[in-house]
mmCIF file of C-alpha atoms in Angstrom:
data_model
loop_
_atom_site.group_PDB
_atom_site.id
_atom_site.type_symbol
_atom_site.label_atom_id
_atom_site.label_comp_id
_atom_site.label_asym_id
_atom_site.label_seq_id
_atom_site.Cartn_x
_atom_site.Cartn_y
_atom_site.Cartn_z
ATOM 1 C CA UNK A 16 -6.232 -41.880 -31.632
ATOM 2 C CA UNK A 17 -8.802 -40.136 -29.517
ATOM 3 C CA UNK A 18 -11.016 -37.137 -30.433
ATOM 4 C CA UNK A 19 -8.749 -34.851 -28.361
ATOM 5 C CA UNK A 20 -5.668 -36.080 -30.208
ATOM 6 C CA UNK A 21 -7.478 -35.628 -33.541
ATOM 7 C CA UNK A 22 -8.352 -31.992 -32.530
ATOM 8 C CA UNK A 23 -4.783 -31.373 -31.574
ATOM 9 C CA UNK A 24 -3.578 -32.833 -34.899
ATOM 10 C CA UNK A 25 -6.083 -30.651 -36.782
ATOM 11 C CA UNK A 26 -4.934 -27.539 -34.954
ATOM 12 C CA UNK A 27 -1.333 -28.465 -35.729
ATOM 13 C CA UNK A 28 -2.027 -28.945 -39.466
ATOM 14 C CA UNK A 29 -4.022 -25.745 -39.576
ATOM 15 C CA UNK A 30 -1.201 -23.697 -38.063
ATOM 16 C CA UNK A 31 1.511 -25.343 -40.175
ATOM 17 C CA UNK A 32 -0.185 -25.516 -43.597
ATOM 18 C CA UNK A 33 -2.744 -22.689 -43.462
ATOM 19 C CA UNK A 34 -1.058 -20.305 -40.944
ATOM 20 C CA UNK A 35 -4.508 -19.946 -39.295
ATOM 21 C CA UNK A 36 -6.104 -21.163 -36.093
ATOM 22 C CA UNK A 37 -8.589 -24.005 -35.912
ATOM 23 C CA UNK A 38 -11.049 -22.958 -33.151
ATOM 24 C CA UNK A 39 -13.520 -25.798 -33.236
ATOM 25 C CA UNK A 40 -13.539 -29.575 -32.595
ATOM 26 C CA UNK A 41 -12.463 -32.518 -34.674
ATOM 27 C CA UNK A 42 -13.872 -35.966 -33.852
ATOM 28 C CA UNK A 43 -14.269 -39.456 -35.240
ATOM 29 C CA UNK A 44 -17.760 -40.375 -36.471
ATOM 30 C CA UNK A 45 -18.248 -44.062 -37.170
ATOM 31 C CA UNK A 46 -21.599 -43.439 -38.848
ATOM 32 C CA UNK A 47 -19.814 -41.983 -41.877
ATOM 33 C CA UNK A 48 -19.955 -44.682 -44.547
ATOM 34 C CA UNK A 49 -19.203 -43.243 -47.963
ATOM 35 C CA UNK A 50 -16.819 -40.415 -47.105
ATOM 36 C CA UNK A 51 -13.552 -40.013 -45.300
ATOM 37 C CA UNK A 52 -14.620 -36.864 -43.472
ATOM 38 C CA UNK A 53 -16.916 -33.858 -43.454
ATOM 39 C CA UNK A 54 -16.934 -30.256 -42.395
ATOM 40 C CA UNK A 55 -20.123 -29.263 -40.589
ATOM 41 C CA UNK A 56 -21.179 -25.809 -41.812
ATOM 42 C CA UNK A 57 -23.564 -25.238 -38.930
ATOM 43 C CA UNK A 58 -21.118 -25.974 -36.084
ATOM 44 C CA UNK A 59 -17.709 -25.529 -37.677
ATOM 45 C CA UNK A 60 -16.605 -28.969 -36.487
ATOM 46 C CA UNK A 61 -14.855 -31.599 -38.547
ATOM 47 C CA UNK A 62 -15.728 -35.252 -38.465
ATOM 48 C CA UNK A 63 -13.449 -38.041 -39.751
ATOM 49 C CA UNK A 64 -14.326 -41.659 -40.568
ATOM 50 C CA UNK A 65 -12.433 -43.904 -38.130
ATOM 51 C CA UNK A 66 -12.096 -46.578 -40.777
ATOM 52 C CA UNK A 67 -9.626 -44.280 -42.519
ATOM 53 C CA UNK A 68 -7.302 -44.488 -39.522
ATOM 54 C CA UNK A 69 -7.808 -48.243 -38.998
ATOM 55 C CA UNK A 70 -7.380 -49.181 -42.647
ATOM 56 C CA UNK A 71 -4.808 -46.696 -43.932
ATOM 57 C CA UNK A 72 -3.144 -45.052 -40.936
ATOM 58 C CA UNK A 73 -2.241 -41.562 -39.792
ATOM 59 C CA UNK A 74 -1.213 -40.200 -43.209
ATOM 60 C CA UNK A 75 -4.676 -40.825 -44.627
ATOM 61 C CA UNK A 76 -6.268 -38.963 -41.704
ATOM 62 C CA UNK A 77 -3.880 -36.064 -42.313
ATOM 63 C CA UNK A 78 -4.907 -35.890 -45.961
ATOM 64 C CA UNK A 79 -8.582 -35.915 -44.956
ATOM 65 C CA UNK A 80 -8.072 -33.173 -42.347
ATOM 66 C CA UNK A 81 -6.257 -30.984 -44.916
ATOM 67 C CA UNK A 82 -9.179 -31.328 -47.316
ATOM 68 C CA UNK A 83 -11.737 -30.525 -44.598
ATOM 69 C CA UNK A 84 -9.669 -27.577 -43.355
ATOM 70 C CA UNK A 85 -9.831 -26.107 -46.870
ATOM 71 C CA UNK A 86 -13.603 -26.127 -46.520
ATOM 72 C CA UNK A 87 -13.358 -24.732 -42.985
ATOM 73 C CA UNK A 88 -11.074 -21.792 -43.610
ATOM 74 C CA UNK A 89 -12.712 -20.721 -46.916
ATOM 75 C CA UNK A 90 -16.167 -20.916 -45.382
ATOM 76 C CA UNK A 91 -15.182 -18.747 -42.430
ATOM 77 C CA UNK A 92 -13.584 -16.232 -44.794
ATOM 78 C CA UNK A 93 -16.695 -16.067 -46.931
ATOM 79 C CA UNK A 94 -15.002 -17.455 -49.982
ATOM 80 C CA UNK A 95 -15.885 -20.328 -52.292
ATOM 81 C CA UNK A 96 -15.618 -23.429 -50.088
ATOM 82 C CA UNK A 97 -17.381 -25.966 -52.328
ATOM 83 C CA UNK A 98 -15.529 -28.588 -54.421
ATOM 84 C CA UNK A 99 -16.275 -26.893 -57.706
ATOM 85 C CA UNK A 100 -15.089 -23.471 -56.628
ATOM 86 C CA UNK A 101 -11.731 -22.298 -57.944
ATOM 87 C CA UNK A 102 -10.657 -20.945 -54.564
ATOM 88 C CA UNK A 103 -11.148 -24.308 -52.991
ATOM 89 C CA UNK A 104 -9.224 -26.165 -55.695
ATOM 90 C CA UNK A 105 -6.409 -23.645 -55.563
ATOM 91 C CA UNK A 106 -6.057 -23.909 -51.706
ATOM 92 C CA UNK A 107 -6.214 -27.695 -51.889
ATOM 93 C CA UNK A 108 -3.294 -27.712 -54.390
ATOM 94 C CA UNK A 109 -1.329 -25.242 -52.274
ATOM 95 C CA UNK A 110 -1.541 -27.370 -49.136
ATOM 96 C CA UNK A 111 -0.950 -30.538 -51.152
ATOM 97 C CA UNK A 112 -4.279 -32.013 -50.170
ATOM 98 C CA UNK A 113 -6.311 -34.661 -52.020
ATOM 99 C CA UNK A 114 -9.802 -34.357 -53.429
ATOM 100 C CA UNK A 115 -10.796 -37.979 -52.643
ATOM 101 C CA UNK A 116 -9.737 -40.330 -49.907
ATOM 102 C CA UNK A 117 -8.706 -43.960 -50.408
ATOM 103 C CA UNK A 118 -11.503 -45.268 -48.153
ATOM 104 C CA UNK A 119 -14.150 -43.806 -50.411
ATOM 105 C CA UNK A 120 -12.538 -45.282 -53.540
ATOM 106 C CA UNK A 121 -12.294 -48.687 -51.899
ATOM 107 C CA UNK A 122 -15.949 -48.446 -50.773
ATOM 108 C CA UNK A 123 -17.052 -47.838 -54.318
ATOM 109 C CA UNK A 124 -14.993 -50.750 -55.613
ATOM 110 C CA UNK A 125 -16.426 -53.054 -52.951
ATOM 111 C CA UNK A 126 -20.025 -52.298 -53.955
ATOM 112 C CA UNK A 127 -21.222 -55.314 -55.817
ATOM 113 C CA UNK A 128 -24.067 -55.568 -58.329
ATOM 114 C CA UNK A 129 -26.303 -58.032 -56.567
ATOM 115 C CA UNK A 130 -29.268 -58.280 -58.929
ATOM 116 C CA UNK A 131 -29.186 -59.295 -62.561
ATOM 117 C CA UNK A 132 -32.021 -58.672 -65.006
ATOM 118 C CA UNK A 133 -32.666 -59.595 -68.640
ATOM 119 C CA UNK A 134 -35.198 -58.499 -71.241
ATOM 120 C CA UNK A 135 -37.530 -61.291 -72.281
ATOM 121 C CA UNK A 136 -37.714 -59.869 -75.876
ATOM 122 C CA UNK A 137 -34.203 -58.824 -76.834
ATOM 123 C CA UNK A 138 -32.203 -60.813 -74.214
ATOM 124 C CA UNK A 139 -30.103 -57.809 -73.125
ATOM 125 C CA UNK A 140 -28.905 -58.377 -69.521
ATOM 126 C CA UNK A 141 -27.767 -55.854 -66.918
ATOM 127 C CA UNK A 142 -26.843 -55.766 -63.271
ATOM 128 C CA UNK A 143 -28.125 -53.488 -60.490
ATOM 129 C CA UNK A 144 -27.166 -52.927 -56.886
ATOM 130 C CA UNK A 145 -30.770 -52.330 -55.927
ATOM 131 C CA UNK A 146 -33.721 -54.542 -56.715
ATOM 132 C CA UNK A 147 -36.112 -53.418 -59.475
ATOM 133 C CA UNK A 148 -39.873 -53.890 -59.625
ATOM 134 C CA UNK A 149 -40.137 -55.784 -62.948
ATOM 135 C CA UNK A 150 -43.829 -54.866 -63.172
ATOM 136 C CA UNK A 151 -42.974 -51.169 -63.135
ATOM 137 C CA UNK A 152 -39.879 -51.004 -65.357
ATOM 138 C CA UNK A 153 -39.342 -52.065 -69.024
ATOM 139 C CA UNK A 154 -36.314 -52.582 -71.260
ATOM 140 C CA UNK A 155 -34.767 -49.286 -72.423
ATOM 141 C CA UNK A 156 -33.838 -50.740 -75.780
ATOM 142 C CA UNK A 157 -37.070 -52.398 -76.939
ATOM 143 C CA UNK A 158 -39.682 -51.632 -74.241
ATOM 144 C CA UNK A 159 -39.968 -55.405 -73.509
ATOM 145 C CA UNK A 160 -40.709 -56.872 -70.131
ATOM 146 C CA UNK A 161 -37.913 -57.664 -67.697
ATOM 147 C CA UNK A 162 -37.157 -60.786 -65.723
ATOM 148 C CA UNK A 163 -34.894 -61.308 -62.753
ATOM 149 C CA UNK A 164 -32.077 -63.855 -63.339
#
């Protein structure tokens, strides 16, 4: 699917589900890593993660576009367009959109805890994705020194 086809799909979804025109551009952005898509407040454009299309197909892209169109239309109308706003949640339910995309959930599941640490005093161990400076941090339970396993 090209960016032009994505824009046409977005215009079609907007007309069908929202009964409103989508006057901006929709494009794929492969730099998106942790999200399926985003609505750009400054430009009005919508960007979609191409991995969503590759991994899950057209229906996943449609769900992402519905979510981003909720942000789009509410923002242009001057209403609550953020996730926590009631107007956003109500519109998302009405168009049968989803709050989270599958690609984001899979990304979170794939993240592995690469570093394991233990307290030298109380022997409590824990895992972290990022490396800790063991000279700077101490055990939360007993204030003992940490060691990398």
